[in-house]
mmCIF file of C-alpha atoms and ligand atoms in Angstrom:
data_model
loop_
_atom_site.group_PDB
_atom_site.id
_atom_site.type_symbol
_atom_site.label_atom_id
_atom_site.label_comp_id
_atom_site.label_asym_id
_atom_site.label_seq_id
_atom_site.Cartn_x
_atom_site.Cartn_y
_atom_site.Cartn_z
ATOM 1 C CA UNK A 22 -21.115 53.872 -101.133
ATOM 2 C CA UNK A 23 -23.013 57.097 -100.414
ATOM 3 C CA UNK A 24 -25.307 57.889 -97.561
ATOM 4 C CA UNK A 25 -28.454 55.809 -97.113
ATOM 5 C CA UNK A 26 -31.549 57.996 -97.351
ATOM 6 C CA UNK A 27 -34.465 57.808 -94.900
ATOM 7 C CA UNK A 28 -37.250 60.256 -94.285
ATOM 8 C CA UNK A 29 -40.785 61.162 -93.305
ATOM 9 C CA UNK A 30 -43.659 61.079 -95.787
ATOM 10 C CA UNK A 31 -46.727 63.104 -94.847
ATOM 11 C CA UNK A 32 -48.751 66.211 -95.595
ATOM 12 C CA UNK A 33 -47.821 68.543 -94.032
ATOM 13 C CA UNK A 34 -44.488 67.521 -92.473
ATOM 14 C CA UNK A 35 -42.791 70.874 -91.856
ATOM 15 C CA UNK A 36 -43.374 70.905 -88.071
ATOM 16 C CA UNK A 37 -41.697 67.555 -87.425
ATOM 17 C CA UNK A 38 -39.044 67.008 -84.751
ATOM 18 C CA UNK A 39 -38.050 63.751 -86.460
ATOM 19 C CA UNK A 40 -35.136 64.953 -88.657
ATOM 20 C CA UNK A 41 -33.248 66.400 -85.668
ATOM 21 C CA UNK A 42 -33.907 63.277 -83.602
ATOM 22 C CA UNK A 43 -33.150 60.699 -86.301
ATOM 23 C CA UNK A 44 -30.059 62.410 -87.729
ATOM 24 C CA UNK A 45 -28.612 62.684 -84.211
ATOM 25 C CA UNK A 46 -29.238 58.965 -83.761
ATOM 26 C CA UNK A 47 -27.539 58.053 -87.072
ATOM 27 C CA UNK A 48 -24.546 60.192 -86.172
ATOM 28 C CA UNK A 49 -24.233 58.640 -82.713
ATOM 29 C CA UNK A 50 -24.470 55.159 -84.260
ATOM 30 C CA UNK A 51 -21.854 55.975 -86.912
ATOM 31 C CA UNK A 52 -24.362 55.094 -89.646
ATOM 32 C CA UNK A 53 -23.709 56.734 -93.035
ATOM 33 C CA UNK A 54 -27.338 57.777 -93.317
ATOM 34 C CA UNK A 55 -29.442 60.913 -93.543
ATOM 35 C CA UNK A 56 -33.094 61.589 -92.632
ATOM 36 C CA UNK A 57 -35.160 64.217 -94.436
ATOM 37 C CA UNK A 58 -38.708 65.418 -94.890
ATOM 38 C CA UNK A 59 -40.778 64.401 -97.912
ATOM 39 C CA UNK A 60 -43.972 66.462 -98.168
ATOM 40 C CA UNK A 61 -46.278 64.297 -100.298
ATOM 41 C CA UNK A 62 -49.676 65.624 -101.288
ATOM 42 C CA UNK A 63 -52.527 63.108 -100.913
ATOM 43 C CA UNK A 64 -52.969 62.915 -104.700
ATOM 44 C CA UNK A 65 -49.284 61.994 -105.142
ATOM 45 C CA UNK A 66 -48.877 59.163 -102.625
ATOM 46 C CA UNK A 67 -48.994 56.482 -105.348
ATOM 47 C CA UNK A 68 -46.247 58.182 -107.352
ATOM 48 C CA UNK A 69 -44.191 58.632 -104.183
ATOM 49 C CA UNK A 70 -44.514 54.966 -103.212
ATOM 50 C CA UNK A 71 -43.642 53.827 -106.737
ATOM 51 C CA UNK A 72 -40.522 55.998 -106.609
ATOM 52 C CA UNK A 73 -39.059 54.948 -103.243
ATOM 53 C CA UNK A 74 -37.113 51.926 -104.494
ATOM 54 C CA UNK A 75 -36.107 53.665 -107.737
ATOM 55 C CA UNK A 76 -34.602 56.512 -105.717
ATOM 56 C CA UNK A 77 -32.741 53.981 -103.498
ATOM 57 C CA UNK A 78 -34.523 55.274 -100.428
ATOM 58 C CA UNK A 79 -33.978 52.675 -97.692
ATOM 59 C CA UNK A 80 -36.865 53.488 -95.405
ATOM 60 C CA UNK A 81 -39.522 55.999 -94.511
ATOM 61 C CA UNK A 82 -41.765 56.935 -91.666
ATOM 62 C CA UNK A 83 -45.316 57.657 -92.705
ATOM 63 C CA UNK A 84 -47.640 60.140 -91.077
ATOM 64 C CA UNK A 85 -51.050 61.735 -91.623
ATOM 65 C CA UNK A 86 -52.780 61.376 -94.074
ATOM 66 C CA UNK A 87 -50.961 58.407 -95.663
ATOM 67 C CA UNK A 88 -50.833 55.731 -92.932
ATOM 68 C CA UNK A 89 -53.478 53.571 -94.599
ATOM 69 C CA UNK A 90 -52.950 54.583 -98.237
ATOM 70 C CA UNK A 91 -49.495 52.931 -98.271
ATOM 71 C CA UNK A 92 -50.811 49.478 -97.327
ATOM 72 C CA UNK A 93 -51.374 48.137 -100.890
ATOM 73 C CA UNK A 94 -47.705 48.715 -101.714
ATOM 74 C CA UNK A 95 -46.333 46.486 -98.984
ATOM 75 C CA UNK A 96 -45.289 42.850 -99.392
ATOM 76 C CA UNK A 97 -45.215 42.214 -95.630
ATOM 77 C CA UNK A 98 -47.024 43.899 -92.771
ATOM 78 C CA UNK A 99 -46.101 43.300 -89.100
ATOM 79 C CA UNK A 100 -48.621 42.207 -86.456
ATOM 80 C CA UNK A 101 -48.366 45.685 -84.910
ATOM 81 C CA UNK A 102 -49.361 47.350 -88.189
ATOM 82 C CA UNK A 103 -52.075 44.788 -88.893
ATOM 83 C CA UNK A 104 -53.591 45.225 -85.420
ATOM 84 C CA UNK A 105 -53.422 49.022 -85.705
ATOM 85 C CA UNK A 106 -54.769 48.983 -89.284
ATOM 86 C CA UNK A 107 -52.082 51.501 -90.226
ATOM 87 C CA UNK A 108 -48.398 51.660 -91.130
ATOM 88 C CA UNK A 109 -46.020 54.332 -89.878
ATOM 89 C CA UNK A 110 -42.677 52.778 -90.907
ATOM 90 C CA UNK A 111 -41.620 51.210 -94.205
ATOM 91 C CA UNK A 112 -38.392 49.396 -94.975
ATOM 92 C CA UNK A 113 -37.274 49.117 -98.616
ATOM 93 C CA UNK A 114 -35.074 46.148 -99.551
ATOM 94 C CA UNK A 115 -32.061 47.515 -101.418
ATOM 95 C CA UNK A 116 -31.808 44.557 -103.820
ATOM 96 C CA UNK A 117 -35.385 43.574 -104.602
ATOM 97 C CA UNK A 118 -37.152 46.867 -103.895
ATOM 98 C CA UNK A 119 -39.735 44.935 -101.851
ATOM 99 C CA UNK A 120 -41.303 47.009 -99.112
ATOM 100 C CA UNK A 121 -42.388 45.896 -95.658
ATOM 101 C CA UNK A 122 -44.504 47.852 -93.215
ATOM 102 C CA UNK A 123 -44.565 48.189 -89.466
ATOM 103 C CA UNK A 124 -46.299 50.381 -86.883
ATOM 104 C CA UNK A 125 -43.800 51.651 -84.344
ATOM 105 C CA UNK A 126 -46.433 53.818 -82.586
ATOM 106 C CA UNK A 127 -47.638 50.480 -81.198
ATOM 107 C CA UNK A 128 -44.321 49.208 -79.799
ATOM 108 C CA UNK A 129 -43.029 52.750 -79.103
ATOM 109 C CA UNK A 130 -46.044 53.650 -77.011
ATOM 110 C CA UNK A 131 -45.810 50.347 -75.134
ATOM 111 C CA UNK A 132 -42.140 50.950 -74.336
ATOM 112 C CA UNK A 133 -42.936 54.486 -73.133
ATOM 113 C CA UNK A 134 -45.409 53.246 -70.508
ATOM 114 C CA UNK A 135 -43.837 49.906 -69.613
ATOM 115 C CA UNK A 136 -40.597 51.734 -68.758
ATOM 116 C CA UNK A 137 -42.619 53.680 -66.166
ATOM 117 C CA UNK A 138 -44.136 50.658 -64.431
ATOM 118 C CA UNK A 139 -43.164 47.032 -64.691
ATOM 119 C CA UNK A 140 -46.246 45.423 -63.150
ATOM 120 C CA UNK A 141 -49.134 44.595 -65.494
ATOM 121 C CA UNK A 142 -51.932 47.131 -65.842
ATOM 122 C CA UNK A 143 -55.312 45.875 -64.623
ATOM 123 C CA UNK A 144 -57.381 48.765 -65.942
ATOM 124 C CA UNK A 145 -56.550 51.404 -68.527
ATOM 125 C CA UNK A 146 -58.442 54.195 -70.246
ATOM 126 C CA UNK A 147 -57.652 56.011 -73.459
ATOM 127 C CA UNK A 148 -59.227 59.381 -74.273
ATOM 128 C CA UNK A 149 -59.851 59.757 -78.010
ATOM 129 C CA UNK A 150 -60.663 57.305 -80.769
ATOM 130 C CA UNK A 151 -58.317 58.309 -83.597
ATOM 131 C CA UNK A 152 -55.239 56.652 -85.083
ATOM 132 C CA UNK A 153 -53.164 56.983 -81.911
ATOM 133 C CA UNK A 154 -55.926 55.511 -79.730
ATOM 134 C CA UNK A 155 -56.148 52.557 -82.109
ATOM 135 C CA UNK A 156 -52.362 52.041 -81.933
ATOM 136 C CA UNK A 157 -52.538 52.080 -78.123
ATOM 137 C CA UNK A 158 -55.401 49.572 -78.110
ATOM 138 C CA UNK A 159 -53.333 47.397 -80.471
ATOM 139 C CA UNK A 160 -50.349 47.601 -78.110
ATOM 140 C CA UNK A 161 -52.378 46.525 -75.090
ATOM 141 C CA UNK A 162 -54.028 43.725 -77.089
ATOM 142 C CA UNK A 163 -50.609 42.460 -78.232
ATOM 143 C CA UNK A 164 -48.450 42.986 -75.153
ATOM 144 C CA UNK A 165 -50.875 43.192 -72.192
ATOM 145 C CA UNK A 166 -54.026 41.266 -73.096
ATOM 146 C CA UNK A 167 -55.085 40.853 -69.441
ATOM 147 C CA UNK A 168 -55.651 44.611 -69.116
ATOM 148 C CA UNK A 169 -59.275 45.867 -69.111
ATOM 149 C CA UNK A 170 -59.364 48.758 -71.541
ATOM 150 C CA UNK A 171 -61.900 51.554 -71.894
ATOM 151 C CA UNK A 172 -61.972 54.075 -74.696
ATOM 152 C CA UNK A 173 -63.768 57.388 -74.099
ATOM 153 C CA UNK A 174 -64.523 59.552 -77.107
ATOM 154 C CA UNK A 175 -66.782 62.480 -77.910
ATOM 155 C CA UNK A 176 -67.985 60.345 -80.799
ATOM 156 C CA UNK A 177 -68.732 57.142 -78.915
ATOM 157 C CA UNK A 178 -69.442 55.354 -82.201
ATOM 158 C CA UNK A 179 -65.757 55.674 -83.140
ATOM 159 C CA UNK A 180 -64.738 54.265 -79.755
ATOM 160 C CA UNK A 181 -67.154 51.407 -80.315
ATOM 161 C CA UNK A 182 -65.590 50.717 -83.736
ATOM 162 C CA UNK A 183 -62.152 50.348 -82.138
ATOM 163 C CA UNK A 184 -63.586 48.222 -79.335
ATOM 164 C CA UNK A 185 -65.357 45.849 -81.703
ATOM 165 C CA UNK A 186 -62.120 45.327 -83.652
ATOM 166 C CA UNK A 187 -60.248 44.177 -80.537
ATOM 167 C CA UNK A 188 -62.965 42.405 -78.549
ATOM 168 C CA UNK A 189 -61.616 38.935 -79.367
ATOM 169 C CA UNK A 190 -58.178 39.903 -78.020
ATOM 170 C CA UNK A 191 -58.764 42.045 -74.922
ATOM 171 C CA UNK A 192 -61.598 43.106 -72.579
ATOM 172 C CA UNK A 193 -62.499 46.459 -74.106
ATOM 173 C CA UNK A 194 -65.463 48.818 -73.927
ATOM 174 C CA UNK A 195 -66.450 52.204 -75.292
ATOM 175 C CA UNK A 196 -67.357 54.928 -72.773
ATOM 176 C CA UNK A 197 -69.457 58.019 -73.556
ATOM 177 C CA UNK A 198 -67.490 61.270 -73.234
ATOM 178 C CA UNK A 199 -69.743 62.536 -70.388
ATOM 179 C CA UNK A 200 -68.684 59.534 -68.272
ATOM 180 C CA UNK A 201 -64.935 59.901 -68.772
ATOM 181 C CA UNK A 202 -64.201 61.261 -65.290
ATOM 182 C CA UNK A 203 -65.685 58.254 -63.462
ATOM 183 C CA UNK A 204 -63.886 55.915 -65.874
ATOM 184 C CA UNK A 205 -60.576 57.714 -65.303
ATOM 185 C CA UNK A 206 -60.989 57.341 -61.535
ATOM 186 C CA UNK A 207 -61.184 53.566 -61.949
ATOM 187 C CA UNK A 208 -58.101 53.258 -64.175
ATOM 188 C CA UNK A 209 -54.470 52.728 -63.157
ATOM 189 C CA UNK A 210 -53.224 53.879 -66.550
ATOM 190 C CA UNK A 211 -54.778 56.933 -68.198
ATOM 191 C CA UNK A 212 -53.719 57.977 -71.696
ATOM 192 C CA UNK A 213 -54.744 61.271 -73.282
ATOM 193 C CA UNK A 214 -54.781 60.643 -77.057
ATOM 194 C CA UNK A 215 -56.731 63.630 -78.435
ATOM 195 C CA UNK A 216 -55.082 66.824 -79.751
ATOM 196 C CA UNK A 217 -56.743 68.864 -76.976
ATOM 197 C CA UNK A 218 -54.137 70.955 -75.147
ATOM 198 C CA UNK A 219 -51.690 70.994 -78.046
ATOM 199 C CA UNK A 220 -49.917 74.268 -78.796
ATOM 200 C CA UNK A 221 -51.176 76.947 -79.544
ATOM 201 C CA UNK A 222 -54.319 75.974 -77.556
ATOM 202 C CA UNK A 223 -52.209 74.762 -74.674
ATOM 203 C CA UNK A 224 -54.468 76.012 -71.869
ATOM 204 C CA UNK A 225 -57.147 73.483 -72.818
ATOM 205 C CA UNK A 226 -57.681 70.088 -71.237
ATOM 206 C CA UNK A 227 -60.080 67.281 -72.155
ATOM 207 C CA UNK A 228 -60.724 66.855 -68.409
ATOM 208 C CA UNK A 229 -61.280 69.813 -66.096
ATOM 209 C CA UNK A 230 -62.044 68.127 -62.776
ATOM 210 C CA UNK A 231 -58.906 67.301 -60.762
ATOM 211 C CA UNK A 232 -61.030 64.877 -58.731
ATOM 212 C CA UNK A 233 -60.877 62.377 -61.622
ATOM 213 C CA UNK A 234 -57.223 61.685 -60.744
ATOM 214 C CA UNK A 235 -55.515 60.176 -57.708
ATOM 215 C CA UNK A 236 -52.113 59.007 -56.551
ATOM 216 C CA UNK A 237 -51.128 55.545 -57.698
ATOM 217 C CA UNK A 238 -52.205 56.295 -61.261
ATOM 218 C CA UNK A 239 -49.866 56.679 -64.215
ATOM 219 C CA UNK A 240 -51.208 59.432 -66.471
ATOM 220 C CA UNK A 241 -49.742 60.026 -69.911
ATOM 221 C CA UNK A 242 -50.494 62.768 -72.424
ATOM 222 C CA UNK A 243 -49.220 61.824 -75.872
ATOM 223 C CA UNK A 244 -49.315 65.484 -76.907
ATOM 224 C CA UNK A 245 -45.701 66.692 -76.602
ATOM 225 C CA UNK A 246 -46.001 70.351 -77.542
ATOM 226 C CA UNK A 247 -46.106 71.580 -74.775
ATOM 227 C CA UNK A 248 -44.492 68.844 -72.723
ATOM 228 C CA UNK A 249 -46.417 69.680 -69.579
ATOM 229 C CA UNK A 250 -50.007 69.996 -70.758
ATOM 230 C CA UNK A 251 -52.873 71.367 -68.669
ATOM 231 C CA UNK A 252 -54.138 67.770 -68.473
ATOM 232 C CA UNK A 253 -50.846 66.549 -66.958
ATOM 233 C CA UNK A 254 -50.745 69.478 -64.511
ATOM 234 C CA UNK A 255 -54.198 68.515 -63.260
ATOM 235 C CA UNK A 256 -53.165 64.870 -62.811
ATOM 236 C CA UNK A 257 -49.909 65.838 -61.074
ATOM 237 C CA UNK A 258 -51.844 68.098 -58.652
ATOM 238 C CA UNK A 259 -53.511 64.930 -57.294
ATOM 239 C CA UNK A 260 -50.269 62.973 -56.923
ATOM 240 C CA UNK A 261 -50.532 60.890 -60.095
ATOM 241 C CA UNK A 262 -47.288 59.957 -61.849
ATOM 242 C CA UNK A 263 -47.222 61.792 -65.172
ATOM 243 C CA UNK A 264 -45.574 60.895 -68.484
ATOM 244 C CA UNK A 265 -45.164 63.360 -71.323
ATOM 245 C CA UNK A 266 -45.624 62.523 -75.013
ATOM 246 C CA UNK A 267 -41.954 62.840 -75.887
ATOM 247 C CA UNK A 268 -41.098 59.322 -74.742
ATOM 248 C CA UNK A 269 -43.599 57.874 -77.194
ATOM 249 C CA UNK A 270 -42.103 59.973 -79.996
ATOM 250 C CA UNK A 271 -38.577 58.881 -79.091
ATOM 251 C CA UNK A 272 -39.442 55.199 -78.718
ATOM 252 C CA UNK A 273 -41.404 55.040 -81.978
ATOM 253 C CA UNK A 274 -38.345 56.544 -83.688
ATOM 254 C CA UNK A 275 -36.019 54.107 -81.943
ATOM 255 C CA UNK A 276 -38.232 51.198 -83.025
ATOM 256 C CA UNK A 277 -38.104 52.479 -86.632
ATOM 257 C CA UNK A 278 -34.285 52.488 -86.539
ATOM 258 C CA UNK A 279 -34.340 48.956 -85.120
ATOM 259 C CA UNK A 280 -36.688 47.898 -87.956
ATOM 260 C CA UNK A 281 -34.533 49.465 -90.673
ATOM 261 C CA UNK A 282 -31.017 48.779 -89.408
ATOM 262 C CA UNK A 283 -31.463 45.848 -87.006
ATOM 263 C CA UNK A 284 -29.526 47.854 -84.420
ATOM 264 C CA UNK A 285 -30.401 49.387 -81.055
ATOM 265 C CA UNK A 286 -30.964 53.136 -81.286
ATOM 266 C CA UNK A 287 -29.377 55.615 -78.825
ATOM 267 C CA UNK A 288 -32.589 56.567 -77.008
ATOM 268 C CA UNK A 289 -31.029 59.164 -74.668
ATOM 269 C CA UNK A 290 -29.401 61.063 -77.545
ATOM 270 C CA UNK A 291 -32.701 61.002 -79.413
ATOM 271 C CA UNK A 292 -34.613 62.293 -76.411
ATOM 272 C CA UNK A 293 -32.180 65.172 -75.915
ATOM 273 C CA UNK A 294 -32.507 66.175 -79.579
ATOM 274 C CA UNK A 295 -36.279 65.833 -79.620
ATOM 275 C CA UNK A 296 -36.478 67.897 -76.436
ATOM 276 C CA UNK A 297 -34.392 70.635 -78.028
ATOM 277 C CA UNK A 298 -36.584 70.506 -81.146
ATOM 278 C CA UNK A 299 -39.847 70.904 -79.229
ATOM 279 C CA UNK A 300 -38.400 73.135 -76.480
ATOM 280 C CA UNK A 301 -39.029 72.942 -72.744
ATOM 281 C CA UNK A 302 -38.393 70.562 -69.898
ATOM 282 C CA UNK A 303 -39.958 67.138 -69.393
ATOM 283 C CA UNK A 304 -42.976 66.646 -67.162
ATOM 284 C CA UNK A 305 -41.307 63.947 -65.063
HETATM 285 P P1 NAP B 408 -56.733 61.651 -84.973
HETATM 286 O O1 NAP B 408 -56.691 60.356 -85.697
HETATM 287 O O2 NAP B 408 -57.122 62.905 -85.687
HETATM 288 O O3 NAP B 408 -57.719 61.442 -83.709
HETATM 289 C C1 NAP B 408 -57.974 62.467 -82.782
HETATM 290 C C2 NAP B 408 -59.023 62.013 -81.772
HETATM 291 O O4 NAP B 408 -59.206 63.086 -80.840
HETATM 292 C C3 NAP B 408 -60.398 61.736 -82.383
HETATM 293 O O5 NAP B 408 -61.045 60.743 -81.630
HETATM 294 C C4 NAP B 408 -61.106 63.080 -82.198
HETATM 295 O O6 NAP B 408 -62.493 62.995 -82.152
HETATM 296 C C5 NAP B 408 -60.589 63.458 -80.832
HETATM 297 N N1 NAP B 408 -60.736 64.892 -80.595
HETATM 298 C C6 NAP B 408 -60.291 65.921 -81.369
HETATM 299 N N2 NAP B 408 -60.626 67.092 -80.811
HETATM 300 C C7 NAP B 408 -61.323 66.804 -79.682
HETATM 301 C C8 NAP B 408 -61.971 67.600 -78.697
HETATM 302 N N3 NAP B 408 -61.934 68.954 -78.757
HETATM 303 N N4 NAP B 408 -62.586 66.980 -77.671
HETATM 304 C C9 NAP B 408 -62.610 65.622 -77.607
HETATM 305 N N5 NAP B 408 -62.034 64.806 -78.525
HETATM 306 C C10 NAP B 408 -61.401 65.403 -79.548
HETATM 307 O O7 NAP B 408 -55.303 61.981 -84.312
HETATM 308 P P2 NAP B 408 -54.230 60.925 -83.761
HETATM 309 O O8 NAP B 408 -53.306 60.563 -84.842
HETATM 310 O O9 NAP B 408 -54.956 59.876 -83.015
HETATM 311 O O10 NAP B 408 -53.369 61.868 -82.755
HETATM 312 C C11 NAP B 408 -53.952 62.382 -81.575
HETATM 313 C C12 NAP B 408 -52.928 63.280 -80.880
HETATM 314 O O11 NAP B 408 -51.816 62.507 -80.476
HETATM 315 C C13 NAP B 408 -52.345 64.382 -81.763
HETATM 316 O O12 NAP B 408 -52.208 65.548 -80.993
HETATM 317 C C14 NAP B 408 -50.990 63.866 -82.181
HETATM 318 O O13 NAP B 408 -50.060 64.906 -82.409
HETATM 319 C C15 NAP B 408 -50.596 63.069 -80.938
HETATM 320 N N6 NAP B 408 -49.668 61.956 -81.228
HETATM 321 C C16 NAP B 408 -48.508 61.898 -80.530
HETATM 322 C C17 NAP B 408 -47.628 60.851 -80.760
HETATM 323 C C18 NAP B 408 -46.336 60.773 -80.003
HETATM 324 O O14 NAP B 408 -45.399 60.112 -80.470
HETATM 325 N N7 NAP B 408 -46.236 61.376 -78.832
HETATM 326 C C19 NAP B 408 -47.950 59.854 -81.700
HETATM 327 C C20 NAP B 408 -49.169 59.936 -82.384
HETATM 328 C C21 NAP B 408 -50.023 60.999 -82.135
HETATM 329 P P3 NAP B 408 -63.410 63.130 -83.493
HETATM 330 O O15 NAP B 408 -63.177 61.871 -84.262
HETATM 331 O O16 NAP B 408 -64.781 63.278 -82.954
HETATM 332 O O17 NAP B 408 -62.905 64.351 -84.229
#
């Protein structure tokens, strides 16, 4: 039997740290498997999905812009993917060709913050109202429904759309962007889920007032290039515990391996490889 093929479907995918991280994991696990990049133009996603089983591909991760477009092809969708309204991991059954979908941003993000603090979060805030913010809201709704969650976005309507989708599961409210500092002050868990501060615009921060932060908070930036964003530096200057975005990347990858192979992934090996792929030192 040859190597099992896995990979990342997206457009573009060239910048991804995933091949280095996933291939290192397969090697460490002794799995005869290989992980590659599949650049799939938006107009070709249907052809790509139709071809996965025929090509004996065993699983894929899915990224922008295909996370919703793949849904009609799936026979089963996990709670995480259903709550998030998007799929980022697909498993292909070798015999039947049936495909099932999961969202490991949901469980991966949860693992990345619950490793940092074991006690339940009373109040959390997410900055941004895109796909990642929705996955984070889904994670809190599934795994920490007693948390009060606020979502601050420059387009408050988008935050409201997320909030209305989760209101029956968790106490959740949309916050106008101008009021984000006061809302951050009141939160124990603060998650930066916009692209602001991402390389090459790494001097930028979605919050400029250090007074929004204080010790006792856990502050995460899911941007991981650079690892120590201007946002995290500001939070650290006030004594907050900071978490970089690499842990989310590593844990979503580890959850994908668990979904495909029903085996624990070597998280430390994956983190070392991902760190080498993005460069730099962690923020904690
Ligand atoms: P997305 O769906 O495009 O959403 C981005 C959100 O950020 C939107 O709400 C957008 O607002 C907002 N935003 C963009 N520029 C902004 C600005 N200058 N000021 C205020 N808000 C702004 O993206 P996503 O998939 O949620 O990803 C968000 C970030 O997280 C990306 O940098 C991505 O690389 C990172 N990420 C990291 C991981 C990880 O594993 N660490 C996983 C997923 C995503 P509008 O709607 O108004 O444009």
